[in-house]
Amino acid sequence: MSDMISETQHELKMMWTGQVAKTERYFMRINSLTIYGQQKNKYQVKDVRTVSSLKLHEQTLCYQELKIKYPHLSGLPIKDYKRIVPRMLIGLNNLSLIVPLKYDRGLETNQ
């Protein structure tokens, strides 16, 4: 085992919106790995942990429905997806990978 990977069991606590939290045992901690985006862009992900199974729920996104509910999203390069199960979570320790480089702000409404 190299100094890039350590193999021990620890707990990983994941928290997200709606006060939802989940604790998983993780088995490997990887200092750094490379992932590739849809346009073949290369990204470094640091301090990675592996778990045996995330067991996250399926997700579906229909862009047409989203545009009707939020008209300011019209014209964005968003693709539909159906019954997708996330296989990787990117946490705040890799914030540069999840914060948009550019964003558009719509009108504020009382919806």
PDB file of C-alpha atoms in Angstrom:
ATOM      1  CA  MET A   1       0.000   0.000   0.000  1.00  0.00           C
ATOM      2  CA  SER A   2       1.556   3.316  -1.031  1.00  0.00           C
ATOM      3  CA  ASP A   3       1.529   6.547   0.953  1.00  0.00           C
ATOM      4  CA  MET A   4      -1.213   7.726  -1.448  1.00  0.00           C
ATOM      5  CA  ILE A   5      -3.698   5.177  -0.060  1.00  0.00           C
ATOM      6  CA  SER A   6      -4.371   4.098   3.520  1.00  0.00           C
ATOM      7  CA  GLU A   7      -6.579   1.131   4.252  1.00  0.00           C
ATOM      8  CA  THR A   8      -8.366   1.396   7.591  1.00  0.00           C
ATOM      9  CA  GLN A   9     -11.967   1.472   8.721  1.00  0.00           C
ATOM     10  CA  HIS A  10     -13.326   4.819   9.875  1.00  0.00           C
ATOM     11  CA  GLU A  11     -16.717   6.458   9.921  1.00  0.00           C
ATOM     12  CA  LEU A  12     -17.744   9.007   7.326  1.00  0.00           C
ATOM     13  CA  LYS A  13     -20.671  11.239   8.268  1.00  0.00           C
ATOM     14  CA  MET A  14     -22.523  12.732   5.312  1.00  0.00           C
ATOM     15  CA  MET A  15     -25.006  15.560   5.763  1.00  0.00           C
ATOM     16  CA  TRP A  16     -27.203  17.335   3.232  1.00  0.00           C
ATOM     17  CA  THR A  17     -30.318  19.478   2.999  1.00  0.00           C
ATOM     18  CA  GLY A  18     -33.390  18.851   5.119  1.00  0.00           C
ATOM     19  CA  GLN A  19     -31.320  17.811   8.162  1.00  0.00           C
ATOM     20  CA  VAL A  20     -30.642  14.442   6.509  1.00  0.00           C
ATOM     21  CA  ALA A  21     -27.520  12.677   7.720  1.00  0.00           C
ATOM     22  CA  LYS A  22     -26.014   9.268   7.117  1.00  0.00           C
ATOM     23  CA  THR A  23     -22.967   7.564   8.568  1.00  0.00           C
ATOM     24  CA  GLU A  24     -21.013   4.982   6.568  1.00  0.00           C
ATOM     25  CA  ARG A  25     -17.869   3.059   7.289  1.00  0.00           C
ATOM     26  CA  TYR A  26     -15.188   3.850   4.762  1.00  0.00           C
ATOM     27  CA  PHE A  27     -12.372   1.520   3.940  1.00  0.00           C
ATOM     28  CA  MET A  28      -9.852   3.429   1.889  1.00  0.00           C
ATOM     29  CA  ARG A  29      -8.623   6.972   2.023  1.00  0.00           C
ATOM     30  CA  ILE A  30      -6.967   8.178  -1.166  1.00  0.00           C
ATOM     31  CA  ASN A  31      -4.922  11.380  -1.067  1.00  0.00           C
ATOM     32  CA  SER A  32      -5.650  12.331  -4.667  1.00  0.00           C
ATOM     33  CA  LEU A  33      -7.206  10.920  -7.827  1.00  0.00           C
ATOM     34  CA  THR A  34      -8.080  12.194 -11.285  1.00  0.00           C
ATOM     35  CA  ILE A  35     -11.608  12.261 -12.709  1.00  0.00           C
ATOM     36  CA  TYR A  36     -12.719  13.286 -16.196  1.00  0.00           C
ATOM     37  CA  GLY A  37     -15.702  15.469 -17.130  1.00  0.00           C
ATOM     38  CA  GLN A  38     -18.043  15.107 -20.096  1.00  0.00           C
ATOM     39  CA  GLN A  39     -15.796  17.257 -22.307  1.00  0.00           C
ATOM     40  CA  LYS A  40     -12.709  15.207 -21.323  1.00  0.00           C
ATOM     41  CA  ASN A  41     -11.589  17.890 -18.854  1.00  0.00           C
ATOM     42  CA  LYS A  42      -9.321  16.522 -16.121  1.00  0.00           C
ATOM     43  CA  TYR A  43      -9.929  17.306 -12.425  1.00  0.00           C
ATOM     44  CA  GLN A  44      -7.999  16.400  -9.271  1.00  0.00           C
ATOM     45  CA  VAL A  45     -10.100  15.208  -6.322  1.00  0.00           C
ATOM     46  CA  LYS A  46      -8.274  15.279  -2.995  1.00  0.00           C
ATOM     47  CA  ASP A  47      -8.816  13.357   0.256  1.00  0.00           C
ATOM     48  CA  VAL A  48     -11.154  10.709  -1.216  1.00  0.00           C
ATOM     49  CA  ARG A  49     -12.869   8.021   0.832  1.00  0.00           C
ATOM     50  CA  THR A  50     -14.460   4.839  -0.469  1.00  0.00           C
ATOM     51  CA  VAL A  51     -17.531   3.126   0.965  1.00  0.00           C
ATOM     52  CA  SER A  52     -18.950  -0.266   0.050  1.00  0.00           C
ATOM     53  CA  SER A  53     -22.313   1.162  -1.043  1.00  0.00           C
ATOM     54  CA  LEU A  54     -23.714   4.710  -0.922  1.00  0.00           C
ATOM     55  CA  LYS A  55     -27.318   3.497  -1.274  1.00  0.00           C
ATOM     56  CA  LEU A  56     -28.574   6.873  -2.479  1.00  0.00           C
ATOM     57  CA  HIS A  57     -32.001   7.315  -4.065  1.00  0.00           C
ATOM     58  CA  GLU A  58     -32.650   7.513  -7.799  1.00  0.00           C
ATOM     59  CA  GLN A  59     -32.987  10.984  -9.255  1.00  0.00           C
ATOM     60  CA  THR A  60     -34.780  12.251 -12.364  1.00  0.00           C
ATOM     61  CA  LEU A  61     -34.650  15.713 -13.930  1.00  0.00           C
ATOM     62  CA  CYS A  62     -36.944  16.954 -16.698  1.00  0.00           C
ATOM     63  CA  TYR A  63     -35.608  20.245 -18.039  1.00  0.00           C
ATOM     64  CA  GLN A  64     -38.943  21.175 -19.693  1.00  0.00           C
ATOM     65  CA  GLU A  65     -40.733  20.965 -16.328  1.00  0.00           C
ATOM     66  CA  LEU A  66     -37.954  22.940 -14.676  1.00  0.00           C
ATOM     67  CA  LYS A  67     -38.219  25.739 -17.289  1.00  0.00           C
ATOM     68  CA  ILE A  68     -41.990  25.989 -16.769  1.00  0.00           C
ATOM     69  CA  LYS A  69     -41.609  26.293 -13.008  1.00  0.00           C
ATOM     70  CA  TYR A  70     -38.517  28.547 -13.206  1.00  0.00           C
ATOM     71  CA  PRO A  71     -38.631  30.498 -16.512  1.00  0.00           C
ATOM     72  CA  HIS A  72     -35.294  32.211 -15.821  1.00  0.00           C
ATOM     73  CA  LEU A  73     -33.608  28.825 -16.410  1.00  0.00           C
ATOM     74  CA  SER A  74     -34.597  28.831 -20.103  1.00  0.00           C
ATOM     75  CA  GLY A  75     -31.665  28.631 -22.485  1.00  0.00           C
ATOM     76  CA  LEU A  76     -29.281  26.873 -20.094  1.00  0.00           C
ATOM     77  CA  PRO A  77     -27.339  23.822 -21.318  1.00  0.00           C
ATOM     78  CA  ILE A  78     -29.121  21.330 -19.022  1.00  0.00           C
ATOM     79  CA  LYS A  79     -29.783  17.744 -20.098  1.00  0.00           C
ATOM     80  CA  ASP A  80     -32.630  15.548 -18.866  1.00  0.00           C
ATOM     81  CA  TYR A  81     -31.812  12.418 -16.929  1.00  0.00           C
ATOM     82  CA  LYS A  82     -33.973   9.558 -15.666  1.00  0.00           C
ATOM     83  CA  ARG A  83     -33.526   7.166 -12.781  1.00  0.00           C
ATOM     84  CA  ILE A  84     -29.877   8.033 -12.157  1.00  0.00           C
ATOM     85  CA  VAL A  85     -28.249   6.858  -8.925  1.00  0.00           C
ATOM     86  CA  PRO A  86     -25.320   8.986  -7.716  1.00  0.00           C
ATOM     87  CA  ARG A  87     -22.088   7.009  -7.398  1.00  0.00           C
ATOM     88  CA  MET A  88     -19.829   9.807  -6.215  1.00  0.00           C
ATOM     89  CA  LEU A  89     -20.341  12.617  -3.727  1.00  0.00           C
ATOM     90  CA  ILE A  90     -18.032  15.612  -3.889  1.00  0.00           C
ATOM     91  CA  GLY A  91     -17.723  17.313  -0.517  1.00  0.00           C
ATOM     92  CA  LEU A  92     -16.774  20.769   0.661  1.00  0.00           C
ATOM     93  CA  ASN A  93     -13.110  19.783   0.842  1.00  0.00           C
ATOM     94  CA  ASN A  94     -13.220  19.865  -2.991  1.00  0.00           C
ATOM     95  CA  LEU A  95     -15.292  23.033  -3.218  1.00  0.00           C
ATOM     96  CA  SER A  96     -13.637  24.220  -6.437  1.00  0.00           C
ATOM     97  CA  LEU A  97     -15.249  21.253  -8.249  1.00  0.00           C
ATOM     98  CA  ILE A  98     -18.817  22.032  -7.179  1.00  0.00           C
ATOM     99  CA  VAL A  99     -19.012  25.842  -7.232  1.00  0.00           C
ATOM    100  CA  PRO A 100     -20.110  27.157 -10.638  1.00  0.00           C
ATOM    101  CA  LEU A 101     -17.628  29.321 -12.520  1.00  0.00           C
ATOM    102  CA  LYS A 102     -20.495  31.313 -14.020  1.00  0.00           C
ATOM    103  CA  TYR A 103     -24.085  31.752 -12.962  1.00  0.00           C
ATOM    104  CA  ASP A 104     -27.166  33.691 -14.001  1.00  0.00           C
ATOM    105  CA  ARG A 105     -29.430  35.216 -11.419  1.00  0.00           C
ATOM    106  CA  GLY A 106     -33.151  35.334 -12.081  1.00  0.00           C
ATOM    107  CA  LEU A 107     -35.686  37.758 -10.720  1.00  0.00           C
ATOM    108  CA  GLU A 108     -36.588  37.302  -7.082  1.00  0.00           C
ATOM    109  CA  THR A 109     -40.188  36.220  -6.584  1.00  0.00           C
ATOM    110  CA  ASN A 110     -42.321  35.177  -3.648  1.00  0.00           C
ATOM    111  CA  GLN A 111     -42.902  31.586  -4.762  1.00  0.00           C
TER     112      GLN A 111
END
